[in-house]
Amino acid sequence: QLWLDATTGLYDATSGGSEVTTDGSSVARWEDQSGNGYHVTQGGVNSRPILKTTIQNGLNVLRFDGSNDQLFRSSPLYSGGDARTAFFVGKVTNNGLRAIWAAGSPTGAGLCWDVTPEVRVRVSGRQDFDQAFGTTDFRILTIGMPENGLVGDIYGYLDGAEMNGTPTGVFSINTTNSTFSIGRGNQGSITFTSGDFCEFLSYDSSLSTSDRETVEAYLASKWGITL
């Protein structure tokens, strides 16, 4: 459904423009490689992340400063109860209630991944996995919802290992009439994240165990992360 890869599809204008390839250059548009056109953009020049070259396993990353950097789109990826699986690869370098990937209304409902440095899932209220994300290493985070509806157990894996805890509710990447945001939450207390963002993959289904493990193995090999 969505595929954002920091090694390609980075541009200097929200409408496209020129591809960004120089270390330290700001990025206005991160293009969706899935073919569905769910690009994320930033019109404010001072709020754009920057490209950093050959950072992790020889590959480029997108660096967010934790102050005001954010990429977003205003249209939804899914309706509220659809099954889904999502993967994030990156390193978060600041503590506090910080959002990696958020969706939902300005009140914060639907906010997905925060680090304090525990992994948190935001539904109608904050729910936590009892799992440290950390602020020094590149990690692979997998979050999913196995069934369509308002009460499905949310599952999570960190570097391929199942996380402790089973938050219950709707894992929301995006719902109707809400903003999908990378690098910042949609609630006042959920602020900007600093770190290196490598890759996002999102599926409009709950992947089987073998399919999930295949994606995680691909990401681990590509980004040099041990499962």
N, CA and C of each residue as an Amber inpcrd file, in Angstrom:
protein
   681
   0.8210000  -1.2060000   0.0000000   0.0000000   0.0000000   0.0000000
   0.8620000   1.2660000   0.0000000   1.9690000   1.2240000   0.7030000
   2.8740000   2.3730000   0.7950000   4.2950000   1.8610000   0.9180000
   5.2250000   2.5010000   0.1910000   6.6400000   2.1100000   0.2790000
   7.4950000   3.3630000   0.1290000   8.0890000   3.7820000   1.2290000
   8.9910000   4.9210000   1.2380000  10.3960000   4.4090000   1.5310000
  11.3270000   4.6850000   0.6370000  12.6840000   4.1600000   0.7100000
  13.6530000   5.3330000   0.5770000  14.4680000   5.5640000   1.6080000
  15.3580000   6.7310000   1.6180000  16.4740000   6.6450000   0.5860000
  16.6340000   5.5220000  -0.0800000  17.6670000   5.4020000  -1.1020000
  17.2030000   5.8920000  -2.4590000  15.9240000   6.2760000  -2.5750000
  15.4010000   6.7220000  -3.8670000  14.1500000   7.5700000  -3.6560000
  13.7780000   8.3450000  -4.6730000  12.5200000   9.0750000  -4.6260000
  12.5040000  10.3060000  -3.7550000  13.6560000  10.9550000  -3.5590000
  13.7320000  12.1780000  -2.7540000  13.8890000  13.3780000  -3.6790000
  13.0290000  14.4050000  -3.5000000  13.0180000  15.5420000  -4.4160000
  13.0080000  16.8670000  -3.6650000  13.4200000  17.9340000  -4.3780000
  13.5860000  19.2400000  -3.7360000  12.3720000  20.1430000  -3.8350000
  11.2750000  19.6540000  -4.4230000  10.0370000  20.4180000  -4.5060000
   8.8630000  19.5070000  -4.1870000   7.8000000  20.0620000  -3.6190000
   6.6520000  19.2430000  -3.2520000   5.9830000  18.6130000  -4.4660000
   6.1150000  19.2440000  -5.6180000   5.5170000  18.7230000  -6.8520000
   6.4460000  17.7840000  -7.6030000   7.6800000  17.6700000  -7.1410000
   8.6660000  16.8330000  -7.8110000   9.9970000  17.5550000  -7.8910000
  10.2060000  18.2960000  -8.9470000  11.4510000  19.0470000  -9.0800000
  12.6190000  18.1440000  -9.4050000  13.7730000  18.4580000  -8.8210000
  14.9950000  17.6980000  -9.0830000  15.2430000  16.6970000  -7.9650000
  15.8010000  15.5490000  -8.3240000  16.0960000  14.5370000  -7.3230000
  17.2240000  15.0200000  -6.4170000  17.0620000  14.7880000  -5.1110000
  18.0620000  15.1950000  -4.1290000  19.0820000  14.0780000  -3.9760000
  20.3560000  14.3880000  -4.2250000  21.4220000  13.3890000  -4.1310000
  22.6210000  13.8600000  -3.3070000  22.6710000  15.1440000  -2.9580000
  23.8220000  15.7160000  -2.2570000  23.6370000  15.6690000  -0.7490000
  24.6660000  15.2210000  -0.0450000  24.6300000  15.1390000   1.4080000
  24.2850000  16.4940000   2.0240000  23.3280000  16.4970000   2.9440000
  22.9400000  17.7060000   3.6420000  21.8570000  18.5180000   2.9540000
  21.3880000  18.0800000   1.7840000  20.3490000  18.8210000   1.0610000
  18.9680000  18.4920000   1.6280000  18.0980000  19.4890000   1.6770000
  16.7600000  19.2910000   2.2290000  15.8590000  18.5780000   1.2290000
  14.8680000  17.8770000   1.7700000  13.9550000  17.0650000   0.9670000
  12.5330000  17.5630000   1.1580000  11.8980000  17.9470000   0.0600000
  10.5250000  18.4520000   0.0980000   9.4970000  17.3780000  -0.2340000
   9.9460000  16.3020000  -0.8740000   9.0180000  15.2610000  -1.3240000
   9.6940000  13.8930000  -1.2340000   9.0290000  12.9680000  -0.5570000
   9.4820000  11.5810000  -0.4670000   8.4590000  10.7490000  -1.2130000
   8.8460000  10.2090000  -2.3560000   7.8800000   9.5630000  -3.2470000
   7.6250000   8.1150000  -2.8630000   6.3550000   7.7730000  -2.9030000
   5.8830000   6.4210000  -2.6560000   6.3120000   5.5140000  -3.8090000
   7.0410000   4.4460000  -3.5080000   7.5180000   3.5190000  -4.5300000
   6.5570000   2.3690000  -4.7900000   5.4050000   2.3620000  -4.1100000
   4.4420000   1.2720000  -4.2840000   3.6470000   1.3990000  -5.5810000
   3.6370000   2.5960000  -6.1620000   2.8180000   2.8500000  -7.3440000
   1.4530000   3.4130000  -7.0190000   1.1380000   3.5550000  -5.7200000
  -0.1690000   4.0780000  -5.3170000  -0.2100000   5.5960000  -5.1710000
   0.9490000   6.2400000  -5.2580000   0.9800000   7.6990000  -5.2480000
   0.7990000   8.3480000  -3.8930000   1.0930000   7.6400000  -2.7980000
   0.9530000   8.2130000  -1.4660000   2.2320000   8.9470000  -1.0570000
   2.6180000   9.9390000  -1.8350000   3.8250000  10.7070000  -1.5480000
   3.6100000  11.5800000  -0.3110000   4.6720000  11.8280000   0.4470000
   4.6060000  12.7480000   1.5860000   5.4920000  13.9530000   1.2790000
   5.0550000  15.1290000   1.6920000   5.7230000  16.3610000   1.2960000
   5.8180000  17.3370000   2.4640000   6.6040000  18.3930000   2.2500000
   6.7280000  19.4870000   3.2110000   6.9540000  20.7790000   2.4470000
   5.9800000  21.7070000   2.5440000   6.0860000  22.9830000   1.8540000
   6.9810000  23.9820000   2.5520000   7.1130000  23.8670000   3.8710000
   7.9350000  24.8090000   4.6180000   9.4160000  24.4810000   4.4880000
  10.1860000  25.4210000   3.9710000  11.6070000  25.1680000   3.7160000
  12.3520000  24.7950000   4.9920000  12.0350000  25.4280000   6.0950000
  12.7560000  25.1870000   7.3400000  12.2710000  23.9510000   8.0950000
  11.2600000  23.2710000   7.5720000  10.6970000  22.0990000   8.2450000
  10.9620000  20.8020000   7.4800000  11.9220000  20.8530000   6.5790000
  12.2150000  19.6790000   5.7620000  13.3780000  18.8740000   6.3350000
  13.2760000  17.5480000   6.3150000  14.4270000  16.7180000   6.6990000
  15.5150000  16.8230000   5.6400000  16.6890000  16.3050000   5.9570000
  17.7980000  16.3800000   5.0010000  18.3050000  14.9810000   4.6490000
  18.8610000  14.8710000   3.4740000  19.4980000  13.6400000   3.0310000
  20.8850000  13.5230000   3.6490000  21.1890000  12.3540000   4.2240000
  22.5380000  12.0390000   4.6790000  22.9910000  10.7890000   3.9300000
  24.1570000  10.8650000   3.3160000  24.6040000   9.8090000   2.4170000
  25.5120000   8.7950000   3.1250000  25.4090000   7.5550000   2.6760000
  26.2240000   6.4160000   3.1420000  26.3020000   6.3420000   4.6640000
  25.1560000   6.3070000   5.3190000  25.0960000   6.3070000   6.7840000
  24.9650000   4.8980000   7.3620000  24.0320000   4.1080000   6.8330000
  23.7750000   2.7870000   7.3910000  23.9460000   1.7250000   6.3160000
  24.8940000   0.8300000   6.5340000  25.2060000  -0.2340000   5.5760000
  25.5340000   0.3300000   4.1990000  26.1430000   1.5100000   4.1860000
  26.5160000   2.1620000   2.9380000  25.3820000   2.8520000   2.2150000
  24.2050000   2.9320000   2.8500000  23.0190000   3.4850000   2.1950000
  22.6490000   4.8520000   2.7690000  21.9100000   5.6120000   1.9770000
  21.4470000   6.9380000   2.3840000  20.2620000   6.8390000   3.3360000
  20.1210000   7.8530000   4.1850000  18.9840000   7.9430000   5.1000000
  18.3960000   9.3500000   5.0270000  17.2100000   9.4960000   5.5880000
  16.5740000  10.8020000   5.6940000  16.6300000  11.2100000   7.1600000
  17.2720000  12.3450000   7.4460000  17.5060000  12.7650000   8.8300000
  16.5310000  13.8580000   9.2510000  15.8420000  13.6080000  10.3720000
  14.9080000  14.5580000  10.9680000  15.5540000  15.1730000  12.2020000
  15.3770000  16.4950000  12.3980000  16.1400000  17.2010000  13.4300000
  15.4970000  17.2240000  14.8070000  14.2470000  16.7670000  14.9390000
  13.5840000  16.7580000  16.2340000  13.0730000  18.1030000  16.6820000
  13.2150000  19.1140000  15.8360000  12.7760000  20.4660000  16.1700000
  11.5030000  20.8520000  15.4230000  11.5390000  20.7110000  14.0910000
  10.3580000  21.0760000  13.3120000  10.2190000  20.2800000  12.0200000
  11.0570000  19.2670000  11.8120000  10.9960000  18.4960000  10.5630000
   9.7980000  17.5500000  10.5470000   9.1060000  17.5340000   9.4150000
   7.9090000  16.7070000   9.2910000   7.5490000  16.5600000   7.8160000
   7.1420000  15.3740000   7.4070000   6.5680000  15.1390000   6.0880000
   5.1570000  14.6000000   6.2930000   4.2130000  14.9980000   5.4350000
   2.8410000  14.5580000   5.6770000   2.0170000  14.5800000   4.3970000
   0.8440000  13.9850000   4.4840000  -0.1770000  14.0880000   3.4560000
  -1.5240000  14.1430000   4.1610000  -2.5100000  14.7390000   3.5180000
  -3.7890000  14.9690000   4.1760000  -4.8600000  13.9600000   3.8060000
  -4.5840000  13.0590000   2.8810000  -5.5890000  12.0720000   2.5020000
  -5.2750000  10.7130000   3.1180000  -6.2910000   9.8780000   3.3530000
  -6.0990000   8.6310000   4.0950000  -5.5060000   7.5030000   3.2570000
  -4.8900000   6.5540000   3.9580000  -4.4440000   5.3110000   3.3380000
  -5.4930000   4.2200000   3.4590000  -6.1960000   4.1840000   4.5930000
  -7.1520000   3.1280000   4.8900000  -8.3760000   3.7170000   5.5710000
  -9.4380000   2.9050000   5.6630000 -10.5280000   3.2380000   6.5610000
 -10.1830000   2.6910000   7.9340000 -10.9370000   3.0760000   8.9510000
 -10.5400000   2.8540000  10.3300000 -10.2820000   1.4240000  10.7430000
 -11.0760000   0.4510000  10.2870000 -10.9610000  -0.8950000  10.8050000
 -10.2520000  -1.8840000   9.9140000  -9.6770000  -1.4450000   8.8170000
  -9.0350000  -2.3720000   7.8960000  -7.8340000  -3.0610000   8.5330000
  -7.6560000  -4.3410000   8.2130000  -6.4510000  -5.0450000   8.6460000
  -5.2450000  -4.4290000   7.9620000  -4.0780000  -4.4850000   8.6360000
  -2.8880000  -3.8520000   8.0700000  -1.6210000  -4.3500000   8.7690000
  -0.5050000  -4.1990000   8.0700000   0.8110000  -4.4900000   8.6360000
   1.7560000  -3.3990000   8.1540000   2.5940000  -2.8870000   9.0460000
   3.5210000  -1.8310000   8.6770000   4.9000000  -2.0910000   9.2620000
   5.9220000  -1.6570000   8.5220000   7.3170000  -1.8410000   8.9160000
   8.0250000  -0.4920000   8.8930000   8.8460000  -0.2460000   9.8980000
   9.6680000   0.9550000   9.9470000  11.1090000   0.5350000  10.1860000
  12.0370000   1.1230000   9.4320000  13.4640000   0.9150000   9.6590000
  14.0990000   2.2710000   9.9400000  14.8300000   2.3840000  11.0430000
  15.4780000   3.6480000  11.3290000  16.0800000   3.6740000  12.7150000
  16.6170000   4.8390000  13.0570000  17.1980000   5.0780000  14.3770000
  16.6260000   6.3700000  14.9220000  16.0890000   6.3120000  16.1300000
  15.5540000   7.4950000  16.8040000  16.5600000   7.9250000  17.8560000
  16.8990000   9.2040000  17.8950000  17.9960000   9.6600000  18.7570000
  17.5630000  10.5560000  19.9090000  16.2610000  10.8310000  20.0450000
  15.8260000  11.6290000  21.1960000  14.7780000  10.8770000  22.0010000
  14.7650000  11.1360000  23.3170000  13.7840000  10.5370000  24.2080000
  12.5700000  11.4440000  24.3240000  11.6620000  11.0610000  25.2140000
  10.4480000  11.8280000  25.3800000   9.3360000  11.2410000  24.5310000
   8.1660000  11.8290000  24.5920000   6.9960000  11.3340000  23.8730000
   7.0910000  11.8040000  22.4230000   7.7700000  11.0240000  21.5990000
   8.0860000  11.3980000  20.2260000   7.4230000  10.4270000  19.2620000
   6.8390000  10.9330000  18.2170000   6.1630000  10.0770000  17.2380000
   7.0780000   9.7910000  16.0660000   7.1630000   8.5340000  15.7010000
   7.8460000   8.1590000  14.4780000   6.8840000   8.3290000  13.2980000
   5.6880000   7.7980000  13.4760000   4.7040000   7.7600000  12.3960000
   3.3470000   7.9510000  13.0430000   2.6180000   8.9280000  12.6400000
   1.3730000   9.2410000  13.3170000   0.2280000   9.4150000  12.3440000
  -0.9580000   9.1430000  12.8470000  -2.1580000   9.3670000  12.0670000
  -3.3050000   9.6080000  13.0200000  -4.2890000  10.3480000  12.5690000
  -5.4470000  10.5640000  13.4040000  -5.7890000  12.0240000  13.5350000
  -6.7420000  12.2860000  14.3730000  -7.2110000  13.6440000  14.5870000
  -6.2000000  14.4160000  15.4150000  -6.3430000  15.7380000  15.5060000
  -5.4100000  16.5310000  16.3190000  -5.4040000  16.1580000  17.7970000
  -6.4180000  15.4240000  18.2760000  -6.4330000  15.0160000  19.6800000
  -5.5060000  13.8420000  19.9350000  -5.0000000  13.2280000  18.8890000
  -4.0180000  12.1710000  19.0600000  -4.5380000  10.7640000  18.8430000
  -5.8480000  10.5690000  18.6980000  -6.3700000   9.2310000  18.4620000
  -5.7850000   8.6660000  17.1690000  -5.3090000   7.4490000  17.2470000
  -4.7120000   6.8240000  16.0680000  -3.2090000   7.0040000  15.9690000
  -2.5970000   7.6970000  16.9340000  -1.1490000   7.8670000  16.9020000
  -0.4810000   6.5280000  17.1070000   0.4940000   6.2080000  16.2520000
   0.9940000   4.8360000  16.2300000   2.2110000   4.6080000  17.1010000
   3.3620000   5.0760000  16.6900000   4.6090000   4.6670000  17.3310000
   5.2610000   5.8510000  18.0130000   5.4670000   5.7280000  19.3120000
   6.2030000   6.7360000  20.0610000   7.3590000   6.0400000  20.7620000
   8.3380000   6.7980000  21.1770000   9.4350000   6.2110000  21.9410000
   9.7130000   7.0600000  23.1710000   9.8430000   6.3960000  24.3020000
  10.1570000   7.1410000  25.5200000  11.2080000   6.5030000  26.4040000
  12.0370000   5.5400000  25.9870000  12.1870000   4.9750000  24.6550000
  11.3850000   3.7030000  24.4090000  10.3460000   3.4220000  25.1840000
   9.5270000   2.2480000  24.9160000   8.7170000   2.4330000  23.6290000
   8.3540000   1.3060000  23.0240000   7.4640000   1.3620000  21.8710000
   6.0400000   1.5440000  22.3740000   5.3560000   2.5060000  21.8400000
   3.9760000   2.7640000  22.2420000   3.0670000   2.7790000  21.0300000
   1.8400000   2.3680000  21.2400000   0.8320000   2.4050000  20.1900000
  -0.2990000   3.2840000  20.6720000  -0.6710000   4.2450000  19.8760000
  -1.7270000   5.1660000  20.2730000  -3.0280000   4.7570000  19.5970000
  -4.0380000   4.4870000  20.3850000  -5.3620000   4.2520000  19.8320000
  -6.2450000   5.3380000  20.4200000  -7.3580000   5.0070000  21.0760000
  -8.1530000   6.0620000  21.7030000  -7.4540000   6.6100000  22.9380000
  -6.5650000   5.8110000  23.4970000  -5.6920000   6.2280000  24.5880000
  -4.3660000   5.5230000  24.4010000  -3.3480000   5.9770000  25.0820000
  -2.0240000   5.3880000  24.8910000  -1.9820000   3.9560000  25.4070000
  -1.4140000   3.0600000  24.6050000  -1.2000000   1.6800000  25.0210000
   0.2300000   1.2990000  24.6650000   0.8840000   0.5660000  25.5430000
   2.3110000   0.3230000  25.3860000   2.6330000  -1.1490000  25.1620000
   3.6410000  -1.3930000  24.3460000   4.3730000  -2.6460000  24.3970000
   5.4640000  -2.4670000  25.4490000   5.7050000  -3.4860000  26.2190000
   6.7510000  -3.4330000  27.2330000   8.0830000  -3.7490000  26.5590000
   8.5540000  -2.8140000  25.7620000   9.7270000  -3.0680000  24.9310000
  10.4900000  -1.7710000  24.6970000  11.7830000  -1.7550000  24.9880000
  12.6050000  -0.5760000  24.7390000  12.9920000  -0.5040000  23.2740000
  12.7990000   0.6450000  22.6690000  13.2150000   0.8550000  21.2820000
  14.6800000   1.2690000  21.2330000  15.0860000   2.1070000  22.1890000
  16.4700000   2.5590000  22.2440000  16.7300000   3.7630000  21.3600000
  17.8740000   4.4120000  21.5800000  18.2000000   5.6330000  20.8410000
  19.5900000   5.5920000  20.2090000  20.1760000   4.4080000  20.1080000
  21.5400000   4.3370000  19.5720000  21.6860000   3.4480000  18.3540000
  20.7440000   2.5540000  18.1090000  20.8830000   1.5770000  17.0300000
  19.7820000   1.7090000  15.9900000  20.0950000   1.2730000  14.7880000
  19.0710000   1.1400000  13.7540000  18.2620000  -0.1140000  14.0390000
  16.9450000   0.0000000  13.9700000  16.0410000  -1.0960000  14.3130000
  15.0080000  -1.3040000  13.2120000  14.4050000  -2.4790000  13.2470000
  13.2640000  -2.7880000  12.3900000  12.0550000  -2.9700000  13.3000000
  11.0430000  -2.1370000  13.1300000   9.8300000  -2.2040000  13.9340000
   8.6690000  -2.6390000  13.0470000   7.9810000  -3.6890000  13.4670000
   6.8190000  -4.2090000  12.7460000   5.5960000  -4.0850000  13.6370000
   4.5340000  -3.4870000  13.1230000   3.2800000  -3.3570000  13.8590000
   2.1500000  -3.8100000  12.9370000   1.1740000  -4.5400000  13.4930000
   0.0620000  -4.9800000  12.6550000  -1.2290000  -5.1330000  13.4250000
  -2.3190000  -5.1980000  12.6890000  -3.6310000  -5.4720000  13.2570000
  -4.2320000  -6.6230000  12.4690000  -4.5700000  -7.7380000  13.1370000
  -4.9040000  -8.9520000  12.4200000  -6.3130000  -9.0470000  11.8810000
  -7.1990000  -8.1740000  12.2980000  -8.5710000  -8.3410000  11.8450000
  -9.2450000  -6.9990000  11.6440000 -10.2730000  -7.0350000  10.8260000
 -11.0650000  -5.8490000  10.5600000 -12.0100000  -5.6170000  11.7320000
 -12.0070000  -4.4390000  12.2910000 -12.9080000  -4.1510000  13.3920000
 -12.2650000  -3.2660000  14.4290000 -12.9830000  -3.0130000  15.5060000
 -12.5210000  -2.0860000  16.5280000 -11.7940000  -2.7690000  17.6700000
 -11.8130000  -4.1000000  17.7340000 -11.1810000  -4.7910000  18.8490000
 -10.3260000  -5.9490000  18.3390000  -9.2160000  -5.6230000  17.7250000
  -8.2690000  -6.6540000  17.3190000  -6.9890000  -6.4860000  18.0930000
  -6.4020000  -7.5730000  18.5270000  -5.1250000  -7.4730000  19.2300000
  -4.0590000  -6.9590000  18.2670000  -3.3750000  -5.9160000  18.6670000
  -2.2840000  -5.3520000  17.8840000  -1.0140000  -6.1380000  18.1920000
  -0.3120000  -6.5730000  17.1650000   0.9210000  -7.3220000  17.3990000
   2.1180000  -6.4910000  16.9860000   3.2710000  -6.7690000  17.5850000
   4.4670000  -6.0040000  17.2860000   5.7230000  -6.8400000  17.3950000
   6.6940000  -6.5250000  16.5280000   7.9870000  -7.2050000  16.5240000
   9.0850000  -6.1510000  16.4190000  10.1710000  -6.3880000  17.1360000
  11.3330000  -5.5130000  17.0710000  12.5330000  -6.3600000  16.6470000
  13.0900000  -6.0310000  15.4900000  14.1800000  -6.8150000  14.9020000
  13.8000000  -8.2890000  14.8030000  12.5500000  -8.5400000  14.4410000
  12.0780000  -9.9000000  14.2140000  11.6340000 -10.6490000  15.4440000
  11.8330000 -10.0880000  16.6460000  11.4430000 -10.7420000  17.8910000
  10.1360000 -10.1360000  18.3970000   9.2010000 -10.9940000  18.7960000
   7.9100000 -10.5180000  19.2540000   8.0650000  -9.6680000  20.5110000
   7.3860000  -8.5370000  20.5290000   7.4440000  -7.6500000  21.6840000
   6.4540000  -8.0920000  22.7470000   6.7560000  -7.7860000  24.0000000
   5.8730000  -8.1090000  25.1030000   4.6660000  -7.1810000  25.0950000
   3.5090000  -7.7340000  25.4270000   2.3000000  -6.9340000  25.5120000
   1.4600000  -7.0380000  24.2580000   0.1560000  -6.9110000  24.4220000
  -0.7670000  -6.9490000  23.2770000  -1.7820000  -5.8250000  23.4110000
  -1.4190000  -4.5960000  23.0220000  -2.3990000  -3.5090000  23.0280000
  -3.6130000  -3.8680000  22.1900000  -4.7810000  -3.4880000  22.6440000
  -6.0240000  -3.8240000  21.9530000  -6.7230000  -2.5580000  21.5010000
  -7.1310000  -2.5450000  20.2500000  -7.8370000  -1.4060000  19.6920000
  -7.5590000  -1.3330000  18.2130000  -7.6700000  -0.1600000  17.6310000
  -7.4160000   0.0220000  16.2110000  -6.0230000   0.5910000  16.0090000
  -5.1570000  -0.1610000  15.3500000  -3.8580000   0.3600000  14.9380000
  -4.0940000   1.1780000  13.6800000  -3.9310000   2.4710000  13.7710000
  -4.3630000   3.3550000  12.6950000  -3.1760000   4.0230000  12.0250000
  -2.8900000   3.6300000  10.7870000  -1.8960000   4.3390000   9.9900000
  -2.5330000   5.6100000   9.4500000  -3.7530000   5.5240000   9.0410000
  -4.5080000   6.6930000   8.6280000  -5.9720000   6.3360000   8.5250000
  -6.8260000   7.2250000   8.9470000  -8.2540000   7.0230000   8.8390000
  -8.8600000   8.1760000   8.0590000 -10.1080000   8.0590000   7.7020000
 -10.7730000   9.0510000   6.8860000 -10.6640000  10.4440000   7.5020000
 -10.3230000  11.4240000   6.6640000 -10.2570000  12.8340000   7.0530000
  -9.2050000  13.1170000   8.1220000  -8.1190000  12.3600000   8.1030000
  -7.0560000  12.6200000   9.0640000  -5.7240000  12.7390000   8.3360000
  -4.7440000  13.2870000   9.0160000  -3.4450000  13.5490000   8.4200000
  -2.4660000  12.4330000   8.7480000  -1.7460000  11.9880000   7.7470000
  -0.6980000  10.9920000   7.9090000   0.6200000  11.7450000   7.9920000
   1.3640000  11.5470000   9.0810000   2.5360000  12.3690000   9.3510000
   3.7400000  11.5010000   9.6910000   4.8990000  11.8670000   9.1640000
   6.1570000  11.2110000   9.4940000   7.0530000  12.2150000  10.2060000
   7.5510000  11.8450000  11.3860000   8.4590000  12.7050000  12.1240000
   7.8220000  13.5530000  13.1900000   6.4820000  13.4890000  13.2950000
   5.7980000  14.2720000  14.3100000   4.4340000  13.6620000  14.6100000
   3.9880000  13.8040000  15.8580000   2.6640000  13.3610000  16.2410000
   1.6140000  14.4210000  15.9810000   0.3520000  14.0410000  16.1680000
  -0.7660000  14.9530000  15.9300000  -1.3920000  15.4550000  17.2190000
  -0.6670000  15.3630000  18.3130000  -1.1450000  15.8540000  19.5970000
  -0.0850000  16.7760000  20.1820000  -0.5070000  17.7760000  20.9160000
   0.4210000  18.7740000  21.4070000   1.5850000  18.2220000  22.2020000
   1.3240000  17.1880000  23.0270000   2.3890000  16.6330000  23.8610000
   3.2640000  15.6310000  23.1070000   2.8250000  15.2080000  21.9300000
   3.5940000  14.2700000  21.1090000   4.3690000  15.1050000  20.1070000
   5.6580000  15.2630000  20.3130000   6.3990000  16.2500000  19.5430000
   7.3000000  15.6180000  18.4850000   8.1470000  16.4440000  17.9100000
   8.9770000  16.0460000  16.7760000  10.0440000  15.0290000  17.1770000
  10.4020000  14.1840000  16.2340000  11.3830000  13.1300000  16.4450000
  12.6810000  13.4600000  15.7210000  13.7960000  13.2020000  16.3850000
  15.0780000  13.3120000  15.7030000  15.6010000  11.9120000  15.4210000
  16.2370000  11.7520000  14.2710000  16.7890000  10.4500000  13.9430000
  16.9180000  10.2510000  12.4510000  17.3860000   9.0710000  12.0800000
  17.5980000   8.7060000  10.6850000  16.5330000   7.7050000  10.2610000
  15.7440000   8.0920000   9.2760000  14.6480000   7.2570000   8.7990000
  15.0790000   6.5980000   7.4950000  14.9550000   5.2860000   7.4480000
  15.4560000   4.5100000   6.3080000  14.3510000   4.0560000   5.3630000
  13.3350000   3.4160000   5.9160000  12.3400000   2.7940000   5.0430000
  11.0330000   2.5570000   5.7870000   9.9220000   2.7350000   5.0720000
   8.5920000   2.3960000   5.5460000   7.9380000   1.4770000   4.5280000
   7.3050000   0.4220000   5.0010000   6.4980000  -0.4410000   4.1460000
   5.1680000  -0.6660000   4.8410000   4.0740000  -0.5260000   4.1010000
   2.7630000  -0.7340000   4.6820000   1.9080000  -1.5750000   3.7420000
   1.2300000  -2.5720000   4.3210000   0.3690000  -3.4780000   3.5630000
  -1.0690000  -3.3390000   4.0470000  -2.0170000  -3.4780000   3.1300000
  -3.4290000  -3.3660000   3.4990000  -4.0020000  -4.7360000   3.8570000
  -3.2260000  -5.5090000   4.6270000  -3.6550000  -6.8170000   5.1080000
  -2.7790000  -7.1920000   6.2910000  -3.2100000  -8.1940000   7.0210000
  -2.3730000  -8.7450000   8.0740000  -1.5450000  -9.8580000   7.4500000
  -0.2360000  -9.6580000   7.3680000   0.6170000 -10.6230000   6.6870000
   0.7190000 -11.9180000   7.4820000   0.8830000 -13.0070000   6.7580000
   1.1550000 -14.2830000   7.4120000   2.5260000 -14.2190000   8.0830000
   2.7850000 -15.1540000   8.9740000   4.0780000 -15.1900000   9.6560000
   5.2190000 -15.3100000   8.6580000   5.0750000 -16.1810000   7.6760000
   6.1540000 -16.3730000   6.7050000   6.3710000 -15.1340000   5.8560000
   5.2820000 -14.4450000   5.4730000   5.4310000 -13.2210000   4.6840000
   6.0650000 -12.1070000   5.5110000   5.6470000 -11.9940000   6.7700000
   6.2510000 -10.9820000   7.6460000   7.7460000 -11.2370000   7.7930000
   8.1070000 -12.4730000   8.0280000   9.5160000 -12.8120000   8.2000000
  10.3190000 -12.5740000   6.9210000   9.6830000 -12.7740000   5.7710000
  10.3510000 -12.5040000   4.4900000  10.6640000 -11.0230000   4.3470000
   9.7000000 -10.1620000   4.6990000   9.9180000  -8.7130000   4.6240000
  10.9960000  -8.2880000   5.6060000  10.9390000  -8.7990000   6.8240000
  11.9390000  -8.4410000   7.8300000  13.3400000  -8.8880000   7.4100000
  13.4400000 -10.0670000   6.7910000  14.7410000 -10.5510000   6.3270000
  15.2880000  -9.6700000   5.2120000  14.4090000  -9.2290000   4.3140000
  14.8070000  -8.3150000   3.2430000  15.3390000  -7.0080000   3.8270000
  14.6070000  -6.4460000   4.7730000  15.0060000  -5.1760000   5.3860000
  16.3130000  -5.3290000   6.1680000  16.4450000  -6.4310000   6.8830000
  17.6610000  -6.6650000   7.6780000  18.8850000  -6.7870000   6.7840000
  18.7480000  -7.5220000   5.6800000  19.8730000  -7.6890000   4.7570000
  20.2320000  -6.3670000   4.1030000  19.2330000  -5.6280000   3.7110000
  19.4520000  -4.3580000   3.0080000  20.1330000  -3.3260000   3.9080000
  19.6740000  -3.2250000   5.1510000  20.1480000  -2.1530000   6.0370000
  21.1880000  -2.6110000   7.0490000  21.6080000  -3.8700000   6.9680000
  22.6720000  -4.3420000   7.8470000  22.2620000  -4.4500000   9.2950000
  21.0640000  -4.9830000   9.5470000  20.5350000  -5.1130000  10.8970000
  20.4130000  -6.5990000  11.2350000  20.8520000  -6.9820000  12.4230000
  20.8130000  -8.3670000  12.8360000  19.4670000  -8.7090000  13.4520000
  18.8330000  -9.7540000  12.9610000  17.5760000 -10.2190000  13.5210000
  17.8510000 -11.2420000  14.6290000
